[in-house]
Amino acid sequence: MKVKVRPGDTLWLYSRLFRIPLPLLEDANKHADPDRLPVGEEIHIPGFIPEEHAIQKGDTYWEIARRLNISPGALALLNPEHHPDHLPEGGRIRLPKRVVRPIVTDPGQYDFARLQKDLRRIEEVYPFISVETVGSSVLARPLLEIRTGRGERTIHFNAAFHANEWITVPVLMRMFNEFLLALTNGNPLCGIFVLPLYENNVLSIVPMVNPDGVDLVINGPPEKVREQVVRLNGGSTDFSGWKANIRGVDLNDQFPANWKIEKEKRAQCPGPRDYPGEAPLTEPEASSMGRLTRERDFARVFALHTQGKEFYWGYEGLEPPESEALAKEFARVSGYKSVRYVDSHAGYKDWFVQEFRRPGFTFELGSGVNPLPICQFPEMVEEMIGVFLSALHQ
Ligand SMILES: [Zn+2]
């Protein structure tokens, strides 16, 4: 929601009027000098949407403001044409409506278009976040990264390296959405006040690493590559077992961490799963993730997969001692099984641990046969939200 600056207004005043943390207002209005807001300029108020209200008999700013959990002054700011003591019955006023419900509510068939739709809405309501294109898929879909927070260290989460594990996308988006709601409304999330997490971290999220693959599993192959993709799929048009990118390369087998060993063990030609490619980082999705990881200097990374209700955190003994302490905490809050080593190489987490000697985690959400049924969505969010918060908290 936007408001127009009056003489003497400051972000600090808006922070009090709307009961919204000042850092969020500052970050949502980076263009504005907080001490000298130009009169008439539009300022974003995050976490609110405007709503028209027909004035009822007996309505007062005081009563309406109490109901909306704002200060009466916020109503005066939005309705300069009205005198606060005299609201004409039947007239109309603008109300700043606090957003208290999640935007990410419909996790089914969560393809790239749906992700974009939710992201646009989230950007609109929470303009202190940024969404950037940090690469592109084989079929030229943008790889999107969300960033928010103002801390020194950057904590990274990603989802859907694997196409038929796309349920991880709405899970990650919903956790992020809950975080935003708790931030703007000042509510604790799982007993934790999240504003300090916002101030102490930058959160980086790549919600869909493999958009071509996800759309293939959900919507079927696009016409221009239909023939090749069906051939790679052994002639079948059932893509529910497809993990790879659209060229049949497994993106989580593409990283330069003992890639050659993995290459020998794995599939020898492109297909729905387990083909590591002709060399590391040949695929645009994987190389973009590698580049982004270097550029952003991530302190910790979390890659969300399905399934197994367990997580992996070691690689060749290169993981720092901190990883073990974090793993213990994550096992406690999620109920998932903590596994140090698995017999696998060339994954994103493997490479991150090897290259940076920092904590990296692969989480396997839910249980069953991929793609997991959407009814597991609420349970996955519940299991993972503690991990999400303690990743930022510890
Ligand atoms: Zn996976």
Coordinates of C-alpha atoms and ligand atoms in Angstrom, one line a residue:
M1 CA 0.0 0.0 0.0
K2 CA 1.2 3.5 -0.7
V3 CA 0.7 6.8 1.2
K4 CA 1.4 10.4 0.2
V5 CA 3.9 12.3 2.3
R6 CA 2.6 15.3 4.2
P7 CA 4.7 18.2 5.5
G8 CA 6.7 16.9 8.5
D9 CA 6.1 13.2 8.0
T10 CA 8.9 10.8 8.6
L11 CA 9.3 7.0 8.3
W12 CA 9.5 6.9 12.1
L13 CA 6.0 8.4 12.3
Y14 CA 4.7 5.9 9.8
S15 CA 6.3 3.1 11.8
R16 CA 4.3 4.2 14.8
L17 CA 1.0 4.9 12.9
F18 CA 1.0 1.5 11.2
R19 CA 2.8 -0.4 14.0
I20 CA 5.3 -1.8 11.6
P21 CA 9.0 -2.1 12.3
L22 CA 11.1 0.9 11.0
P23 CA 13.7 -1.3 9.2
L24 CA 11.0 -2.7 7.0
L25 CA 9.8 0.7 6.1
E26 CA 13.3 1.9 5.3
D27 CA 14.0 -1.2 3.2
A28 CA 10.7 -0.8 1.3
N29 CA 11.6 2.8 0.5
K30 CA 15.3 2.7 -0.3
H31 CA 14.7 5.6 -2.8
A32 CA 13.7 8.0 0.0
D33 CA 15.9 9.8 2.5
P34 CA 14.2 8.8 5.7
D35 CA 14.9 12.1 7.5
R36 CA 13.7 14.3 4.6
L37 CA 10.7 12.8 2.9
P38 CA 9.6 15.0 0.0
V39 CA 6.1 16.2 0.4
G40 CA 3.7 14.5 -2.0
E41 CA 6.0 11.6 -2.6
E42 CA 4.5 8.1 -2.4
I43 CA 5.8 5.8 0.3
H44 CA 5.3 2.1 0.5
I45 CA 3.7 0.7 3.7
P46 CA 4.6 -3.0 3.7
G47 CA 2.1 -5.6 5.0
F48 CA -1.0 -3.5 4.2
I49 CA -3.4 -3.3 1.4
P50 CA -5.9 -0.5 0.9
E51 CA -9.6 -1.2 1.3
E52 CA -12.6 1.0 0.7
H53 CA -15.0 1.3 3.6
A54 CA -18.6 2.8 3.6
I55 CA -18.9 4.9 6.7
Q56 CA -21.5 3.4 9.1
K57 CA -23.4 5.3 11.7
G58 CA -21.3 5.7 14.8
D59 CA -18.0 5.0 13.1
T60 CA -15.0 6.9 14.6
Y61 CA -11.4 6.8 13.6
W62 CA -10.6 5.6 17.1
E63 CA -13.0 2.6 16.9
I64 CA -11.9 1.6 13.3
A65 CA -8.2 1.9 14.2
R66 CA -8.6 -0.3 17.2
R67 CA -10.2 -2.9 15.1
L68 CA -7.5 -2.8 12.5
N69 CA -4.5 -2.7 14.9
I70 CA -3.2 0.6 13.7
S71 CA -3.1 4.2 15.1
P72 CA -6.1 6.5 14.3
G73 CA -3.5 8.8 12.8
A74 CA -3.0 6.3 10.0
L75 CA -6.6 6.8 9.0
A76 CA -6.2 10.6 9.0
L77 CA -3.1 10.1 6.7
L78 CA -5.1 8.1 4.2
N79 CA -8.1 10.3 4.2
P80 CA -6.9 13.9 4.3
E81 CA -10.3 15.1 2.9
H82 CA -12.2 14.0 6.0
H83 CA -12.3 15.7 9.4
P84 CA -11.6 12.9 12.0
D85 CA -14.4 14.1 14.3
H86 CA -17.0 14.2 11.6
L87 CA -17.3 11.1 9.4
P88 CA -20.3 11.5 7.1
E89 CA -22.5 8.4 7.3
G90 CA -22.7 6.7 3.9
G91 CA -19.4 8.4 2.8
R92 CA -16.4 6.5 1.9
I93 CA -12.9 6.2 3.5
R94 CA -9.8 4.3 2.7
L95 CA -8.7 1.8 5.2
P96 CA -5.2 0.4 5.6
K97 CA -5.9 -3.3 5.9
R98 CA -3.3 -5.4 7.7
V99 CA -2.4 -8.6 5.7
V100 CA -2.7 -11.4 8.2
R101 CA -3.2 -14.4 5.9
P102 CA -0.7 -16.1 3.6
I103 CA -0.6 -15.4 -0.1
V104 CA 0.8 -18.9 -0.8
T105 CA -2.3 -21.0 -0.1
D106 CA -2.7 -23.3 -3.1
P107 CA 0.2 -25.7 -3.3
G108 CA -1.3 -28.0 -6.0
Q109 CA 0.2 -28.1 -9.5
Y110 CA 2.7 -25.4 -8.4
D111 CA 4.3 -24.7 -11.8
F112 CA 6.5 -21.8 -12.9
A113 CA 3.5 -19.6 -13.8
R114 CA 2.0 -20.1 -10.3
L115 CA 5.3 -19.3 -8.7
Q116 CA 5.5 -16.1 -10.7
K117 CA 2.0 -15.1 -9.7
D118 CA 2.6 -15.6 -6.0
L119 CA 5.9 -13.8 -6.2
R120 CA 4.3 -10.8 -7.9
R121 CA 1.7 -10.5 -5.2
I122 CA 4.4 -11.0 -2.4
E123 CA 6.5 -8.3 -3.9
E124 CA 3.6 -6.0 -4.0
V125 CA 2.6 -6.5 -0.4
Y126 CA 6.2 -6.8 1.0
P127 CA 8.2 -4.3 -1.1
F128 CA 11.2 -4.6 1.2
I129 CA 12.1 -7.9 -0.5
S130 CA 13.8 -8.1 -3.9
V131 CA 13.4 -10.6 -6.7
E132 CA 16.2 -10.9 -9.3
T133 CA 16.8 -13.0 -12.3
V134 CA 20.1 -14.8 -11.7
G135 CA 20.2 -17.1 -14.7
S136 CA 18.0 -18.8 -17.1
S137 CA 16.9 -22.4 -17.8
V138 CA 17.5 -24.3 -21.1
L139 CA 14.1 -23.1 -22.3
A140 CA 14.9 -19.5 -21.2
R141 CA 12.7 -19.4 -18.1
P142 CA 14.3 -17.0 -15.6
L143 CA 15.9 -18.4 -12.5
L144 CA 14.6 -16.2 -9.8
E145 CA 16.3 -15.4 -6.5
I146 CA 14.4 -13.7 -3.7
R147 CA 16.5 -11.7 -1.2
T148 CA 15.5 -10.0 2.0
G149 CA 17.1 -8.9 5.3
R150 CA 19.9 -6.6 6.3
G151 CA 22.5 -8.8 8.1
E152 CA 26.2 -9.5 7.5
R153 CA 25.7 -13.2 6.6
T154 CA 23.7 -14.7 3.8
I155 CA 21.7 -17.9 4.4
H156 CA 20.5 -19.6 1.2
F157 CA 17.6 -22.0 0.6
N158 CA 16.6 -23.6 -2.7
A159 CA 14.0 -26.1 -3.9
A160 CA 13.2 -28.2 -6.9
F161 CA 16.7 -29.1 -8.2
H162 CA 14.7 -32.2 -9.1
A163 CA 11.6 -31.8 -11.3
N164 CA 9.2 -34.3 -9.7
E165 CA 10.1 -33.0 -6.3
W166 CA 8.3 -29.7 -7.1
I167 CA 6.2 -29.9 -3.9
T168 CA 9.3 -28.4 -2.2
V169 CA 8.6 -25.2 -4.0
P170 CA 5.3 -24.3 -2.3
V171 CA 6.7 -25.6 1.0
L172 CA 9.6 -23.1 0.8
M173 CA 7.4 -20.3 -0.5
R174 CA 4.9 -20.9 2.3
M175 CA 7.6 -20.9 5.0
F176 CA 8.9 -17.6 3.5
N177 CA 5.4 -16.2 3.5
E178 CA 4.9 -17.1 7.2
F179 CA 8.2 -15.4 7.9
L180 CA 6.9 -12.2 6.2
L181 CA 3.6 -12.3 8.0
A182 CA 5.4 -12.6 11.4
L183 CA 7.7 -9.8 10.5
T184 CA 5.1 -7.3 9.5
N185 CA 2.6 -8.2 12.2
G186 CA 5.1 -8.5 15.0
N187 CA 3.9 -12.0 15.9
P188 CA 6.3 -14.7 17.0
L189 CA 6.6 -17.6 14.7
C190 CA 7.0 -20.9 16.5
G191 CA 7.8 -18.8 19.6
I192 CA 10.6 -16.8 17.9
F193 CA 10.4 -13.1 17.2
V194 CA 11.7 -12.8 13.6
L195 CA 12.7 -9.2 13.4
P196 CA 16.2 -10.0 14.8
L197 CA 16.5 -12.7 12.2
Y198 CA 15.8 -10.1 9.5
E199 CA 18.3 -7.7 11.0
N200 CA 21.1 -10.4 11.4
N201 CA 20.8 -12.2 8.1
V202 CA 20.3 -11.8 4.4
L203 CA 17.9 -14.6 3.3
S204 CA 18.5 -15.8 -0.2
I205 CA 15.9 -18.1 -1.8
V206 CA 15.9 -19.7 -5.2
P207 CA 12.5 -21.3 -5.1
M208 CA 12.7 -23.3 -8.4
V209 CA 16.1 -24.3 -9.6
N210 CA 14.6 -26.5 -12.4
P211 CA 11.6 -24.6 -13.8
D212 CA 11.6 -26.5 -17.2
G213 CA 11.6 -29.8 -15.4
V214 CA 8.9 -28.8 -13.0
D215 CA 6.6 -27.6 -15.8
L216 CA 7.3 -30.8 -17.7
V217 CA 6.1 -33.0 -14.8
I218 CA 3.1 -30.8 -14.2
N219 CA 2.0 -29.7 -17.6
G220 CA 3.7 -32.1 -20.1
P221 CA 6.3 -31.2 -22.7
P222 CA 6.1 -28.0 -24.7
E223 CA 5.5 -28.6 -28.4
K224 CA 9.0 -27.5 -29.6
V225 CA 10.9 -30.1 -27.6
R226 CA 8.1 -32.7 -27.3
E227 CA 9.7 -35.3 -29.6
Q228 CA 13.1 -35.2 -28.0
V229 CA 11.8 -35.3 -24.5
V230 CA 9.4 -38.2 -25.1
R231 CA 12.4 -40.1 -26.6
L232 CA 14.6 -39.4 -23.6
N233 CA 11.7 -40.7 -21.5
G234 CA 11.8 -44.0 -23.3
G235 CA 8.8 -43.2 -25.5
S236 CA 6.5 -42.6 -22.5
T237 CA 4.4 -39.5 -22.0
D238 CA 4.2 -40.1 -18.3
F239 CA 6.7 -37.7 -16.8
S240 CA 6.0 -38.4 -13.1
G241 CA 9.4 -40.1 -12.7
W242 CA 11.3 -37.2 -14.3
K243 CA 14.0 -35.6 -12.1
A244 CA 16.3 -34.1 -14.7
N245 CA 16.3 -30.7 -16.5
I246 CA 14.7 -30.6 -20.0
R247 CA 17.8 -32.0 -21.7
G248 CA 17.8 -35.1 -19.5
V249 CA 20.7 -34.0 -17.2
D250 CA 20.3 -34.5 -13.4
L251 CA 21.2 -31.0 -12.0
N252 CA 22.1 -32.4 -8.6
D253 CA 24.8 -34.6 -10.3
Q254 CA 26.4 -31.6 -12.1
F255 CA 28.7 -30.2 -9.4
P256 CA 32.5 -30.5 -9.4
A257 CA 32.8 -32.6 -6.2
N258 CA 34.2 -36.0 -7.3
W259 CA 32.1 -35.7 -10.4
K260 CA 34.1 -38.3 -12.3
I261 CA 33.3 -41.0 -9.6
E262 CA 29.6 -40.1 -9.8
K263 CA 29.8 -40.2 -13.6
E264 CA 31.0 -43.8 -13.6
K265 CA 28.3 -45.0 -11.2
R266 CA 25.4 -43.2 -12.7
A267 CA 23.4 -43.3 -15.9
Q268 CA 25.5 -43.1 -19.1
C269 CA 23.1 -41.2 -21.3
P270 CA 20.5 -38.4 -20.9
G271 CA 17.2 -39.5 -19.5
P272 CA 14.6 -38.8 -16.8
R273 CA 17.2 -39.2 -13.9
D274 CA 20.7 -39.8 -12.8
Y275 CA 22.6 -38.6 -15.8
P276 CA 25.5 -36.3 -14.6
G277 CA 26.1 -34.8 -18.1
E278 CA 29.2 -34.7 -20.2
A279 CA 31.1 -32.5 -17.8
P280 CA 30.4 -30.6 -14.5
L281 CA 28.2 -27.5 -14.8
T282 CA 27.3 -27.9 -18.5
E283 CA 23.7 -27.1 -17.8
P284 CA 22.7 -23.4 -17.4
E285 CA 20.6 -24.1 -14.2
A286 CA 23.5 -25.8 -12.4
S287 CA 26.2 -23.3 -13.6
S288 CA 23.9 -20.4 -12.6
M289 CA 23.6 -21.9 -9.1
G290 CA 27.4 -22.3 -8.9
R291 CA 28.0 -18.7 -9.9
L292 CA 25.4 -17.3 -7.6
T293 CA 26.8 -19.3 -4.7
R294 CA 30.2 -17.9 -5.3
E295 CA 29.0 -14.3 -5.8
R296 CA 26.8 -14.2 -2.8
D297 CA 29.3 -15.8 -0.5
F298 CA 26.6 -17.9 1.2
A299 CA 27.3 -18.8 4.9
R300 CA 25.0 -21.8 4.8
V301 CA 23.0 -23.6 2.2
F302 CA 19.9 -25.7 2.3
A303 CA 18.6 -27.7 -0.7
L304 CA 15.1 -29.1 -0.4
H305 CA 14.3 -32.4 -2.0
T306 CA 11.8 -35.3 -1.4
Q307 CA 11.7 -37.9 0.1
G308 CA 12.7 -39.8 3.2
K309 CA 12.3 -37.5 6.3
E310 CA 16.0 -37.3 6.7
F311 CA 18.9 -34.9 5.9
Y312 CA 22.5 -35.1 4.9
W313 CA 25.2 -32.8 6.1
G314 CA 28.6 -34.3 5.7
Y315 CA 30.9 -34.5 2.7
E316 CA 34.2 -36.4 2.8
G317 CA 35.0 -35.0 6.3
L318 CA 35.3 -31.5 4.9
E319 CA 32.2 -30.2 6.8
P320 CA 33.1 -27.8 9.6
P321 CA 32.3 -28.7 13.3
E322 CA 29.4 -26.2 13.2
S323 CA 27.6 -28.6 10.8
E324 CA 27.3 -31.2 13.5
A325 CA 25.8 -28.8 16.0
L326 CA 23.3 -27.5 13.5
A327 CA 22.4 -31.0 12.4
K328 CA 21.6 -31.9 16.0
E329 CA 19.3 -28.9 16.3
F330 CA 17.6 -29.6 13.0
A331 CA 16.9 -33.2 13.9
R332 CA 15.3 -32.0 17.1
V333 CA 13.0 -29.4 15.5
S334 CA 12.0 -31.4 12.5
G335 CA 11.9 -35.0 13.8
Y336 CA 13.9 -35.9 10.7
K337 CA 16.8 -38.3 10.8
S338 CA 20.3 -36.7 10.7
V339 CA 22.6 -38.6 8.3
R340 CA 26.2 -37.5 8.1
Y341 CA 27.4 -39.3 4.9
V342 CA 25.7 -40.9 2.0
D343 CA 27.4 -42.7 -0.8
S344 CA 27.0 -39.9 -3.4
H345 CA 29.0 -37.2 -5.1
A346 CA 28.6 -34.2 -7.4
G347 CA 25.6 -32.8 -5.5
Y348 CA 25.1 -29.1 -4.8
K349 CA 25.6 -29.6 -1.1
D350 CA 28.7 -31.8 -1.7
W351 CA 30.3 -29.1 -3.8
F352 CA 29.4 -26.3 -1.3
V353 CA 30.9 -28.1 1.6
Q354 CA 34.0 -29.1 -0.3
E355 CA 34.5 -25.7 -1.9
F356 CA 33.8 -23.4 1.1
R357 CA 34.1 -25.7 4.1
R358 CA 30.8 -24.2 5.4
P359 CA 27.6 -25.9 6.5
G360 CA 25.5 -27.3 3.7
F361 CA 22.4 -29.5 4.0
T362 CA 20.3 -31.6 1.7
F363 CA 16.8 -32.1 3.2
E364 CA 14.6 -35.0 2.0
L365 CA 11.0 -33.9 2.9
G366 CA 8.1 -36.2 3.4
S367 CA 7.8 -39.9 2.6
G368 CA 6.5 -42.1 -0.2
V369 CA 7.0 -42.3 -3.9
N370 CA 7.8 -39.1 -5.8
P371 CA 6.0 -37.0 -6.8
L372 CA 4.6 -37.0 -3.3
P373 CA 0.8 -36.3 -2.8
I374 CA -0.1 -32.7 -2.2
C375 CA -1.8 -33.8 1.1
Q376 CA 1.7 -34.0 2.6
F377 CA 2.1 -30.2 2.1
P378 CA 0.9 -29.0 5.6
E379 CA 3.0 -31.6 7.4
M380 CA 6.1 -30.7 5.4
V381 CA 5.7 -27.0 6.2
E382 CA 5.3 -27.9 9.9
E383 CA 8.3 -30.1 10.0
M384 CA 10.6 -27.7 8.1
I385 CA 9.6 -24.3 9.5
G386 CA 11.7 -25.0 12.7
V387 CA 14.7 -25.7 10.4
F388 CA 14.1 -22.6 8.4
L389 CA 14.0 -20.5 11.6
S390 CA 16.9 -22.1 13.4
A391 CA 19.0 -21.8 10.2
L392 CA 18.6 -18.0 10.6
H393 CA 18.7 -18.0 14.4
Q394 CA 21.7 -20.2 15.4
Ligands
ZN1 ZN 16.0 -34.8 -5.1

